PDB file of C-alpha atoms in Angstrom:
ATOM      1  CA  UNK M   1       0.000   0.000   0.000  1.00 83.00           C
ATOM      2  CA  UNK M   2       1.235   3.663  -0.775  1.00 93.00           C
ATOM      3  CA  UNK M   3       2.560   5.673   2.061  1.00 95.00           C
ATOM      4  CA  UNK M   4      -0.989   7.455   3.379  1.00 96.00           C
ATOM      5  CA  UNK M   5      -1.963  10.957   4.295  1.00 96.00           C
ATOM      6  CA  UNK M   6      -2.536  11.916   7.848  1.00 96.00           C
ATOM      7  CA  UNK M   7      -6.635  12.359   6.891  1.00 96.00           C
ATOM      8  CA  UNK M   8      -6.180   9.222   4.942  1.00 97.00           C
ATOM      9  CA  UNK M   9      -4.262   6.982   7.909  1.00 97.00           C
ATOM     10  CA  UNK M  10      -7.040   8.661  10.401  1.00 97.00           C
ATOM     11  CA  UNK M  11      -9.756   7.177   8.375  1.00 97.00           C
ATOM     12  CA  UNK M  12      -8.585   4.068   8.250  1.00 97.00           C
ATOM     13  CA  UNK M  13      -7.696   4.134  11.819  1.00 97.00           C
ATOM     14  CA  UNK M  14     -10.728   5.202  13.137  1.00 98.00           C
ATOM     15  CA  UNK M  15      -9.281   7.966  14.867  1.00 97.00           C
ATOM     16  CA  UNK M  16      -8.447  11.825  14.785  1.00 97.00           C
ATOM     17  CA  UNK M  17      -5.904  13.531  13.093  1.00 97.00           C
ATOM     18  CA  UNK M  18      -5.433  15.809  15.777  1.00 97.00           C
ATOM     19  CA  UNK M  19      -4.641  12.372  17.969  1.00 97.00           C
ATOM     20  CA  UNK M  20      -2.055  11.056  15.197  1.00 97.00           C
ATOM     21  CA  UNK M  21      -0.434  14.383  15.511  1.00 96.00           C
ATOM     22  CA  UNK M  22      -0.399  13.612  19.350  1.00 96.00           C
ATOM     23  CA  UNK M  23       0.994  10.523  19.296  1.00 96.00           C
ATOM     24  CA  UNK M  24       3.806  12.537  17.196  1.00 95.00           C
ATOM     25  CA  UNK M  25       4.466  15.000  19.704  1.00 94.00           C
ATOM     26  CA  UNK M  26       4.438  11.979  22.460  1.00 93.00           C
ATOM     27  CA  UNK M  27       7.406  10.621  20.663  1.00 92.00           C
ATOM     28  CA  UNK M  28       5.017   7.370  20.190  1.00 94.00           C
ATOM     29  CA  UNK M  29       4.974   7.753  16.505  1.00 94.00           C
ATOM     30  CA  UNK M  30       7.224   9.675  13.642  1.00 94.00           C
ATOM     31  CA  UNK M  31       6.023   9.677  10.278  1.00 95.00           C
ATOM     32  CA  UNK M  32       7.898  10.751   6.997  1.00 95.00           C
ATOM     33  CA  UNK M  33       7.588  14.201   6.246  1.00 94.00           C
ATOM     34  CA  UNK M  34       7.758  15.828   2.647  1.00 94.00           C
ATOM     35  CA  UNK M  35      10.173  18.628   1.527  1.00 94.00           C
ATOM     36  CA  UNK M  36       6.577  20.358   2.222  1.00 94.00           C
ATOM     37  CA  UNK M  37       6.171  18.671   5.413  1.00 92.00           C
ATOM     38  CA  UNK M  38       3.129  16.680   4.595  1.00 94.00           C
ATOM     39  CA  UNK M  39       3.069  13.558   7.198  1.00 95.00           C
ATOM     40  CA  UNK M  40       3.272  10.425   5.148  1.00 96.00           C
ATOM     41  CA  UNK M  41       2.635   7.167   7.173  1.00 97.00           C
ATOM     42  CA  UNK M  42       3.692   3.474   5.904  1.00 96.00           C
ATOM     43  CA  UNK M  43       2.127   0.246   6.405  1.00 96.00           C
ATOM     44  CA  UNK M  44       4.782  -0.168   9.278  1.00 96.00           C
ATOM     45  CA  UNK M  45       3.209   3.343  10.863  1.00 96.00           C
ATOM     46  CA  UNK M  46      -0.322   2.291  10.978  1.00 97.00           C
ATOM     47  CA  UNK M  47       0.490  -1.544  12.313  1.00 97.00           C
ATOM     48  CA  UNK M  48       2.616   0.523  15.214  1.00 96.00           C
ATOM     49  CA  UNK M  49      -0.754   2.712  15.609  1.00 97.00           C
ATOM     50  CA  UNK M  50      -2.920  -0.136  15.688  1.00 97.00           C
ATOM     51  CA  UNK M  51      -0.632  -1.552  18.928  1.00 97.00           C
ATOM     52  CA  UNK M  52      -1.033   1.738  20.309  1.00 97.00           C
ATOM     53  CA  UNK M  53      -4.721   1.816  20.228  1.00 97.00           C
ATOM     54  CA  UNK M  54      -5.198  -1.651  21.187  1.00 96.00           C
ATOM     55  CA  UNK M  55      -3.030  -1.111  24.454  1.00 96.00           C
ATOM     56  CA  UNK M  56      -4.793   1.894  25.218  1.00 96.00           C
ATOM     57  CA  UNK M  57      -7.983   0.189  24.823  1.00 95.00           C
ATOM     58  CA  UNK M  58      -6.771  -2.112  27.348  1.00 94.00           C
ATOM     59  CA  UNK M  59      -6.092   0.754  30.034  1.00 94.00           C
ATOM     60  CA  UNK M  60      -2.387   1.482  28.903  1.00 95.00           C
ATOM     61  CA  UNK M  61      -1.468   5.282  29.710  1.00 94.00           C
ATOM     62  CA  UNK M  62      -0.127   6.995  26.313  1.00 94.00           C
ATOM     63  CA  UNK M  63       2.988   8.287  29.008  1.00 94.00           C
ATOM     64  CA  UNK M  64       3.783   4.505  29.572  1.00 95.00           C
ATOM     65  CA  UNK M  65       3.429   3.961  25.959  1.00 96.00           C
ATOM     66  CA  UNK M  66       5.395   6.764  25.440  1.00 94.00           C
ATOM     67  CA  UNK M  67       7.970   5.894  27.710  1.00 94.00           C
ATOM     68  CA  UNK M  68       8.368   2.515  25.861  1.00 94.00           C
ATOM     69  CA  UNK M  69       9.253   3.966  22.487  1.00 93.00           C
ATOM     70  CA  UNK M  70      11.428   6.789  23.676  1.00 92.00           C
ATOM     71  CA  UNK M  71      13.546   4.383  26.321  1.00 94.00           C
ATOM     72  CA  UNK M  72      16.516   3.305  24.074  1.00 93.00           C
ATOM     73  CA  UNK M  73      16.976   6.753  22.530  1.00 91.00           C
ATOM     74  CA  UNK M  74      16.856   8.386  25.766  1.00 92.00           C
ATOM     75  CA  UNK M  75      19.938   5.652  27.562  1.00 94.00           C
ATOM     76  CA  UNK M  76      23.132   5.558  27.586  1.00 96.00           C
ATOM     77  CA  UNK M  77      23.972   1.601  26.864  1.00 96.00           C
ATOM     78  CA  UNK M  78      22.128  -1.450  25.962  1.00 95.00           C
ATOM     79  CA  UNK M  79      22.537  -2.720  29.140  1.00 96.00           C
ATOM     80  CA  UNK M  80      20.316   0.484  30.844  1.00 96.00           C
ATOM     81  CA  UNK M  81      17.768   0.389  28.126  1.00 96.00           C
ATOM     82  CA  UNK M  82      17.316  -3.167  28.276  1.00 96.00           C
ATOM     83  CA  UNK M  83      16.714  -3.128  32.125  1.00 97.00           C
ATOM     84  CA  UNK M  84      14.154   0.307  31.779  1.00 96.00           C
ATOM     85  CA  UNK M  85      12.352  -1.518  29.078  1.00 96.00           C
ATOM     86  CA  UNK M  86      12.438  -4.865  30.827  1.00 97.00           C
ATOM     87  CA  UNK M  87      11.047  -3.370  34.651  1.00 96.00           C
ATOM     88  CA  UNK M  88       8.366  -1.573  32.718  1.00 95.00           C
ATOM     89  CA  UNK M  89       7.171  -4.649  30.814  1.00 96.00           C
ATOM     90  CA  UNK M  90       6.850  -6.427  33.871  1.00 97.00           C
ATOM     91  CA  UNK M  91       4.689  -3.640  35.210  1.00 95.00           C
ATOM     92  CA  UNK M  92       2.276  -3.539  32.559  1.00 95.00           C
ATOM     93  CA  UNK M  93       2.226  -7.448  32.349  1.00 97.00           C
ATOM     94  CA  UNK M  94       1.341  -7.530  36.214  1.00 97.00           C
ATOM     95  CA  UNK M  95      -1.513  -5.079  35.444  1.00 95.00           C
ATOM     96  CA  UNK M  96      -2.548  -6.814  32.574  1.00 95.00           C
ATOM     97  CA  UNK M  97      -3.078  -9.904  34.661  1.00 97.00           C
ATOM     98  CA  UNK M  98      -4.895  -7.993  37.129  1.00 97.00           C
ATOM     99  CA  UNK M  99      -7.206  -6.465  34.511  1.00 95.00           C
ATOM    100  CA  UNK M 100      -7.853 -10.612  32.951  1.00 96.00           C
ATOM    101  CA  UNK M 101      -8.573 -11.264  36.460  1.00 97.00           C
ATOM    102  CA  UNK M 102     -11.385  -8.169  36.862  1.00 95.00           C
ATOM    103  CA  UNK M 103     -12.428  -9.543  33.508  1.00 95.00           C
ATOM    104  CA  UNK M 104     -13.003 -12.980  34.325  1.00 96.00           C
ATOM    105  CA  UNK M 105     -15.061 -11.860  37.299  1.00 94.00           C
ATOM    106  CA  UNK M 106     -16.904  -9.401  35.095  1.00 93.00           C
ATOM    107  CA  UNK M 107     -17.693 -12.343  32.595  1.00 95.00           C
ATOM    108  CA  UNK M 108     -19.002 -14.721  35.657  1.00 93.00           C
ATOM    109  CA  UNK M 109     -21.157 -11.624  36.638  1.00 91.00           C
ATOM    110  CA  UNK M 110     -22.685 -11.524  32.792  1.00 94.00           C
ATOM    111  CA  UNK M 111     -22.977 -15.437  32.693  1.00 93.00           C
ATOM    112  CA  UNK M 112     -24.921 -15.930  35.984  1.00 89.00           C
ATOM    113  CA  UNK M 113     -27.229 -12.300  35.393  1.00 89.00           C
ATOM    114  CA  UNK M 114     -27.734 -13.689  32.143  1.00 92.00           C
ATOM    115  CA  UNK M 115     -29.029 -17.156  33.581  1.00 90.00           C
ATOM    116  CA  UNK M 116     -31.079 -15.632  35.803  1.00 86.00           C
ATOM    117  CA  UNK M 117     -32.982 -12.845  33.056  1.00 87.00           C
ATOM    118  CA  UNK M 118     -33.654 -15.490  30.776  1.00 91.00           C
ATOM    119  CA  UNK M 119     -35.938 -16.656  33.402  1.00 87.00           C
ATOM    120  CA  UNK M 120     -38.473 -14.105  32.675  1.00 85.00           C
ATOM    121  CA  UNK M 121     -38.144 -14.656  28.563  1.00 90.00           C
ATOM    122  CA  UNK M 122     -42.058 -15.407  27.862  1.00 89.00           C
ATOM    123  CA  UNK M 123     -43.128 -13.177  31.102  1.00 85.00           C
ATOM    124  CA  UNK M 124     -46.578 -10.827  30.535  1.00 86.00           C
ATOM    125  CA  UNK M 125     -46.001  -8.976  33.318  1.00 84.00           C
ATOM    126  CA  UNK M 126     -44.878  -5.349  33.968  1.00 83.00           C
ATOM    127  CA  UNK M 127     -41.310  -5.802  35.059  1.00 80.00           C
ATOM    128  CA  UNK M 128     -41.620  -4.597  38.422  1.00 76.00           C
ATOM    129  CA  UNK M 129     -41.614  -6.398  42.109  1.00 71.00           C
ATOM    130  CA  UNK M 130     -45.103  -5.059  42.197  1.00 76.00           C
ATOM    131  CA  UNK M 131     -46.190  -6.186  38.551  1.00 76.00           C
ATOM    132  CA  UNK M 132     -44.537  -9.478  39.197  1.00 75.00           C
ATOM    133  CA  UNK M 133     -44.878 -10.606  42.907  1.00 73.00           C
ATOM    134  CA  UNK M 134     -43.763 -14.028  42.188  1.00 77.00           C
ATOM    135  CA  UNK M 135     -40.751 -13.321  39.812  1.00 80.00           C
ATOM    136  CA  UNK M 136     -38.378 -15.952  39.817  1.00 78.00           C
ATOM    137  CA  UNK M 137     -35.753 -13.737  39.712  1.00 81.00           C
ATOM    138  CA  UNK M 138     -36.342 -11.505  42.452  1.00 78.00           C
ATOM    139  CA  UNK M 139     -35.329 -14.153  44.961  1.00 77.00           C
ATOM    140  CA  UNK M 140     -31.844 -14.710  43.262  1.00 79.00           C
ATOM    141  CA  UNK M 141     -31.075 -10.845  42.588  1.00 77.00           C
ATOM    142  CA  UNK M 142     -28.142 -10.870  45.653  1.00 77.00           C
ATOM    143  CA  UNK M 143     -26.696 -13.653  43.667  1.00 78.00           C
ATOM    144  CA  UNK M 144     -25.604 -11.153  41.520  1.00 79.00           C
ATOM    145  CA  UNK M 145     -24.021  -7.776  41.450  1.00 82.00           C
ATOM    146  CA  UNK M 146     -24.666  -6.958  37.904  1.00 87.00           C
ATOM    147  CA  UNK M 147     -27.997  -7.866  37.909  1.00 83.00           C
ATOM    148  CA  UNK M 148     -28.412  -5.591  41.491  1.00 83.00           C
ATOM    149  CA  UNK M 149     -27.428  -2.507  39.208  1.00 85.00           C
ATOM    150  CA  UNK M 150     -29.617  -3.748  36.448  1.00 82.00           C
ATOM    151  CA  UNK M 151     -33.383  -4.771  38.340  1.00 80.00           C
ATOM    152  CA  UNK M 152     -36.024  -2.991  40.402  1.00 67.00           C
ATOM    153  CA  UNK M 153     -34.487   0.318  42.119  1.00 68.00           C
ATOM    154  CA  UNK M 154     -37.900   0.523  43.686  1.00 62.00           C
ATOM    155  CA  UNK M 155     -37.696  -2.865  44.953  1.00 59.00           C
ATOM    156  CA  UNK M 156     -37.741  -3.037  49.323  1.00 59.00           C
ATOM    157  CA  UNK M 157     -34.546  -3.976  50.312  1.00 59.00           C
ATOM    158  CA  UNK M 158     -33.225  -5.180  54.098  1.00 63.00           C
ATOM    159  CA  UNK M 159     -31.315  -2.940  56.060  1.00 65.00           C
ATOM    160  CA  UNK M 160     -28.716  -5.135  58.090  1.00 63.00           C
TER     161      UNK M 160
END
């Protein structure tokens, strides 16, 4: 593919140019420039964009990300860039694990509120403790967080 246009690589990114030019600034990213200083980005640009985004979707600051890419230019020897780039792999990969862990949770939460609403899949009634005194779910609601936030705000609740 031909080297794109910032508008161009934002489009097919999904994203801003104003963010591209960002990531620039950050250090993160550094496109060709023209003799006119038109940004040019290469397949190789928008793969290293796409890492970007996806580790920011997963909670990654932009200064850690930054941090990565600017590491070896910013040490003296191998050895010092190797161990900054090392310790702050191991940081993210720790709170990566901790985020899969919050996830897993998350997706028991979903599985069991999910069990539990597909019990009233057929139901006539008003969904309401009052429209539906004898919902099966109402019993098993403190079985489940998510499904707390999700039912009856209005419905009595004990005081302990």
């Amino acid at each position: 593919m031909k080297p794109l246009k910032i508008g161009e690589a934002a489009g097919l990114l999904n994203t801003s140019t104003r963010t591209l030019r960002f990531y620039e600034e950050q250090g993160i990213l550094a496109p060709v420039k023209t003799a006119k200083g038109v940004r040019l980005y290469t397949d190789d640009d928008i793969e290293l964009i796409r890492v970007v985004q996806h580790l920011t979707a997963l909670g990654v600051a932009l200064r850690d990300i930054a941090e990565l890419t600017t590491i070896r230019s910013h040490s003296r020897s191998g050895d010092q860039a190797s161990h900054k780039v090392f310790a702050l792999l191991e940081e993210l990969r720790r709170s990566m694990e901790w985020k899969k862990k919050e996830c897993e949770l998350v997706l028991e939460q979903i599985a069991t509120t999910a069990r539990l609403v597909k019990r009233c899949f057929g139901c006539e009634n008003p969904p309401t403790h009052l429209g539906c005194e004898q919902c099966p779910v109402a019993s098993n609601v403190g079985d489940s967080r998510l499904l707390q936030l999700i039912w009856d705000k209005d419905t009595p609740r004990r005081v302990s």
